[in-house]
Tab-separated table of C-alpha atoms in Angstrom:
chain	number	residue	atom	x	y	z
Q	211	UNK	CA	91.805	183.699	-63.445
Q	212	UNK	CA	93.416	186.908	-64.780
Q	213	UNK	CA	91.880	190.249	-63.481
Q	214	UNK	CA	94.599	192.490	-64.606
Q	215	UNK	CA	96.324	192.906	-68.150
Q	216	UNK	CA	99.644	193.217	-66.286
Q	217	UNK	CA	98.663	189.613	-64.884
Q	218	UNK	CA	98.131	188.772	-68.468
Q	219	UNK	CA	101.791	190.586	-69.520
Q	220	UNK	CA	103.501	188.277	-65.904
Q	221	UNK	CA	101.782	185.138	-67.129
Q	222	UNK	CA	103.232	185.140	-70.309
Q	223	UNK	CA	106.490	185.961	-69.499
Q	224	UNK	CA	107.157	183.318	-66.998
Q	225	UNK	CA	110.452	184.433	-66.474
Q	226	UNK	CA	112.837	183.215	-63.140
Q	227	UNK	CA	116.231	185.137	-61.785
Q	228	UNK	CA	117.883	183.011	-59.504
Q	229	UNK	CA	121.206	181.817	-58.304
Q	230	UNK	CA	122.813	178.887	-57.015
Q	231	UNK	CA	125.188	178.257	-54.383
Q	232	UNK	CA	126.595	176.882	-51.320
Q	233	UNK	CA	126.708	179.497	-48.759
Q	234	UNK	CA	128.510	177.317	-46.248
Q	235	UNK	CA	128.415	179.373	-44.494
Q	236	UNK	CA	126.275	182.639	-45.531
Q	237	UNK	CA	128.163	185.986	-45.439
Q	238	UNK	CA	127.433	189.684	-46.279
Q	239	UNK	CA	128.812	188.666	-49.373
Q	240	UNK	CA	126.382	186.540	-50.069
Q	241	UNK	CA	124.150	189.580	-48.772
Q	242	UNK	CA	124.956	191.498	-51.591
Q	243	UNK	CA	124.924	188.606	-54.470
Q	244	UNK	CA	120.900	188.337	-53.166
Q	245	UNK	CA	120.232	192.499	-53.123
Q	246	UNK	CA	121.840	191.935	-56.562
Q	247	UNK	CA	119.207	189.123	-57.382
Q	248	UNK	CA	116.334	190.800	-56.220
Q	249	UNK	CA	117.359	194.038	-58.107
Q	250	UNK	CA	117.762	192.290	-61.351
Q	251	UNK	CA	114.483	190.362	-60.965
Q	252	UNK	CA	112.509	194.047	-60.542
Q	253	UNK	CA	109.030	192.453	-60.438
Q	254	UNK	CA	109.733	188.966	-61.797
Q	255	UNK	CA	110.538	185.972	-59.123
Q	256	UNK	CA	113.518	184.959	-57.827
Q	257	UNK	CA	114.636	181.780	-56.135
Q	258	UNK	CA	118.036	181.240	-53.985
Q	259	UNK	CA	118.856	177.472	-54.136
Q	260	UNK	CA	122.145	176.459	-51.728
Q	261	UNK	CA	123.401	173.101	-52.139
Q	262	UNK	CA	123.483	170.387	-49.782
Q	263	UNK	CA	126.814	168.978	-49.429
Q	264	UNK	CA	128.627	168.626	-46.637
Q	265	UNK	CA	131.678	167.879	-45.673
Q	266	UNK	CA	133.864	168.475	-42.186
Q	267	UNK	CA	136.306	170.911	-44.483
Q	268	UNK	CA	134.404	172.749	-46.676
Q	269	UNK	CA	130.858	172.297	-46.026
Q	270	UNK	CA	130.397	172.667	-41.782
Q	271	UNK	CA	126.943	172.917	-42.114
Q	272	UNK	CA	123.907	170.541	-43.134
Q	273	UNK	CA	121.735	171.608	-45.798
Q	274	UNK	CA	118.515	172.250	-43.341
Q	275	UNK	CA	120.897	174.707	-41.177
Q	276	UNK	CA	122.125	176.241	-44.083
Q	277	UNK	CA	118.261	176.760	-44.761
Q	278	UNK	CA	117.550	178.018	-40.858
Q	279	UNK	CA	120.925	180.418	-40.693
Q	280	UNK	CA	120.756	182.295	-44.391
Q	281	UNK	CA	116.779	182.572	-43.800
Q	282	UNK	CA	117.415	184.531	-40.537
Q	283	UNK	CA	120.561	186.352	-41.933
Q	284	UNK	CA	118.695	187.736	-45.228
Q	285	UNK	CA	115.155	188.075	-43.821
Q	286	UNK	CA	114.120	190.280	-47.110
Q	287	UNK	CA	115.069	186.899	-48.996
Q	288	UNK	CA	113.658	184.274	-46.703
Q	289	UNK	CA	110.708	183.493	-48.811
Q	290	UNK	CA	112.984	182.864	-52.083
Q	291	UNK	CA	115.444	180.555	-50.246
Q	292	UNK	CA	114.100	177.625	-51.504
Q	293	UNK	CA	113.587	174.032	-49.461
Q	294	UNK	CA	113.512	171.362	-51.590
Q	295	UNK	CA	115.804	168.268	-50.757
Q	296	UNK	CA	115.712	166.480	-54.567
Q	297	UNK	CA	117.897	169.648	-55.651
Q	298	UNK	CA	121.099	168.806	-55.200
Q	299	UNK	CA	122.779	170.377	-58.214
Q	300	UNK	CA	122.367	173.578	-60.176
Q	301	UNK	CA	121.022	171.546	-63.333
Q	302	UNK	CA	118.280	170.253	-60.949
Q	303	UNK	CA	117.341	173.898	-59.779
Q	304	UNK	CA	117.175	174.462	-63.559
Q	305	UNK	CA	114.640	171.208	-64.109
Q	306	UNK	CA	113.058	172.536	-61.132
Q	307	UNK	CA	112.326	176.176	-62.661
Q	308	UNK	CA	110.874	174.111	-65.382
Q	309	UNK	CA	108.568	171.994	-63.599
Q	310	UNK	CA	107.590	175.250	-62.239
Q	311	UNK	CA	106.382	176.619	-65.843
Q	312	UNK	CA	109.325	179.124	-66.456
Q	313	UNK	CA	109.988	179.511	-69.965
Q	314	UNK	CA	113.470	181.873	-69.256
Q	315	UNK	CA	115.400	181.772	-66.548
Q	316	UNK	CA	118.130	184.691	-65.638
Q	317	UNK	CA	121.050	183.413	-63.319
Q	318	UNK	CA	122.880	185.851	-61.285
Q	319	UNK	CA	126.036	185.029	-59.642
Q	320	UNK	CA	129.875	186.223	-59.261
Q	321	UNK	CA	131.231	187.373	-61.850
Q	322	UNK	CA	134.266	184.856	-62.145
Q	323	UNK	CA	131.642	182.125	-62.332
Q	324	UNK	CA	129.348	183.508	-65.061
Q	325	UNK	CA	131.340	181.612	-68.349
Q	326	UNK	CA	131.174	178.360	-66.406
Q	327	UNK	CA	127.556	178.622	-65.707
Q	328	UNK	CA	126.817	179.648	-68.973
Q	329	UNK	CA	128.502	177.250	-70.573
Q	330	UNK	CA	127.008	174.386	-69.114
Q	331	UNK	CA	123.460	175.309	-68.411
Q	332	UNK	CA	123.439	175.938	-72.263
Q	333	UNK	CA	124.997	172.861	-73.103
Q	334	UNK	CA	122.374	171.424	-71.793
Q	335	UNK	CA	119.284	173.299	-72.930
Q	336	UNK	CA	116.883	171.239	-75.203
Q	337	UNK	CA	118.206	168.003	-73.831
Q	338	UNK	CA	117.686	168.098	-69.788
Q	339	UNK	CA	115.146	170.644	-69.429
Q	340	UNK	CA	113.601	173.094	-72.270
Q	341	UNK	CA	113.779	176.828	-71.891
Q	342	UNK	CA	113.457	179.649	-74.438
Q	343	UNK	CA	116.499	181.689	-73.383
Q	344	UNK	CA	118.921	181.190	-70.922
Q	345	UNK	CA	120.964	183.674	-69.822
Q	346	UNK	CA	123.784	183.821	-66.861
Q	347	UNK	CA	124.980	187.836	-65.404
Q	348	UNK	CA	127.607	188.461	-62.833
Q	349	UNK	CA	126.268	190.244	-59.632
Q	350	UNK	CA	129.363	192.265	-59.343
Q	351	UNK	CA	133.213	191.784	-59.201
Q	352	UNK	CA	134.818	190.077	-56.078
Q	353	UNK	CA	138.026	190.602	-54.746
Q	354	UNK	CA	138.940	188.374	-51.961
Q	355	UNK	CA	141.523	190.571	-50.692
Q	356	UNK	CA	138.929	193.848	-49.637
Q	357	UNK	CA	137.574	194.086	-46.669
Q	358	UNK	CA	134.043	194.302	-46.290
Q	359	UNK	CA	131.417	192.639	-48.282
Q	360	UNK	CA	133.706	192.353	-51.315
Q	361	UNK	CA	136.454	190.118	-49.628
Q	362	UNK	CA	134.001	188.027	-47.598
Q	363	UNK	CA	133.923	184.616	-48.366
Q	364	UNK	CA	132.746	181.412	-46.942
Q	365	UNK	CA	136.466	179.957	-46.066
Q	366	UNK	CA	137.354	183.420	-44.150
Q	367	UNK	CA	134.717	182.625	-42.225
Q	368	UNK	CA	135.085	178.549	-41.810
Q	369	UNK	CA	139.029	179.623	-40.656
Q	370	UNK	CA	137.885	182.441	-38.318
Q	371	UNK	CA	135.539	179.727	-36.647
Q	372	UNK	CA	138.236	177.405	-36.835
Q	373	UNK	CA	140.499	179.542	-35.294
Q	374	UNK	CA	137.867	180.109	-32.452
Q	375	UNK	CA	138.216	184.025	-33.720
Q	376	UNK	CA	134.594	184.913	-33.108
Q	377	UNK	CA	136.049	189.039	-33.569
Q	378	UNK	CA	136.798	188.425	-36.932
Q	379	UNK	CA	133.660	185.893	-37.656
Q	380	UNK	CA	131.720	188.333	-37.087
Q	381	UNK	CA	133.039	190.812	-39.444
Q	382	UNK	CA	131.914	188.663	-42.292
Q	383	UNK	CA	128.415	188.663	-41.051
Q	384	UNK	CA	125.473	191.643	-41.646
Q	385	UNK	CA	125.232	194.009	-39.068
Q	386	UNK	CA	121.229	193.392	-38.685
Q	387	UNK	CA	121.906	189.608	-37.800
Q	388	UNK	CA	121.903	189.439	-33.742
Q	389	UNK	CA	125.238	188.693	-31.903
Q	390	UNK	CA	123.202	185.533	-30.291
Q	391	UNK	CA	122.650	184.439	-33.887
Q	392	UNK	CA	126.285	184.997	-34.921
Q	393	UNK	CA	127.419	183.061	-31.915
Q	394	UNK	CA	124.953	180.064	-32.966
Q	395	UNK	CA	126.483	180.174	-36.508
Q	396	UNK	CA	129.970	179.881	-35.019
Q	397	UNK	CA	129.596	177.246	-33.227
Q	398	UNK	CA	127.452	175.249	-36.110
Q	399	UNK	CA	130.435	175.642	-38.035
């Protein structure tokens, strides 16, 4: 039931920002990509899906940790981290936004991944799942050689733990996430 004409103005829309990724694992880079997400989305929803592979190398973590540990890292974003074990790909979070009853969907992720996202998820528009407009937008530049959240990346942070350099782990990680947390995440990885 509709009380409001903005309800009315929502309904219609049916319009989904979201992203896609592996966060293995999660970093204050990954931080910012989901402030940038939220901030894009204004009003509208937005869903985080992380894949679930996982590997010894590049992917430390199972997908129900990755889950636990970006949940707790980006409590403002908990509730859009989305569980659902039959998405194992970003076409399936696509299909998934469908079943949903999203008629647009905006992803948002780094910027040297927005023509390869775009590329494909229109390629297959009208064939694998059926939305009005598609569009992909970078959530910023990246350069892997700053320091801070614009340098942090997933493999600084799998060779710190590898390394058994919690110091430097830990520099890759928000400041609100606890120490005891941290230390968990380490040793996950």
């Amino acid at each position: 039931m509709i009380n409001r004409f903005s309800q009315f103005l929502v309904e219609e829309e049916k319009i989904c920002f979201w992203t896609f990724g592996r966060m293995n694992p999660p970093t204050i880079g990954h931080e910012k990509l989901l402030d940038k997400l939220a901030s894009k989305a204004g009003k509208n929803t937005y869903r985080v899906f992380l894949s679930q592979s996982q590997d010894k190398k590049k992917n430390p973590l199972a997908y129900m940790d990755k889950i636990k540990f970006a949940r707790k890292m980006f409590p403002k974003h908990a509730r859009a981290i989305v569980i659902n074990k039959k998405v194992k790909t970003f076409i399936e979070a696509a299909q998934s936004l469908e079943k949903e009853g999203f008629k647009k969907i905006v992803m948002v992720v780094g910027s040297d991944r927005v023509a390869q996202f775009d590329t494909v998820l229109n390629k297959y528009n009208k064939k694998d799942y059926n939305f009005e407009s598609i569009q992909v937008v970078s959530a910023g530049e990246r350069d892997p050689d700053a320091d801070g959240a614009e340098g942090a990346s997933a493999t600084k942070q799998r060779e710190a733990a590898k390394a058994n350099n919690f110091a430097s782990f830990s520099q890759g990680l928000p400041k609100q996430f606890s120490n005891a947390d941290a230390k968990k995440l380490f040793n996950a990885i």
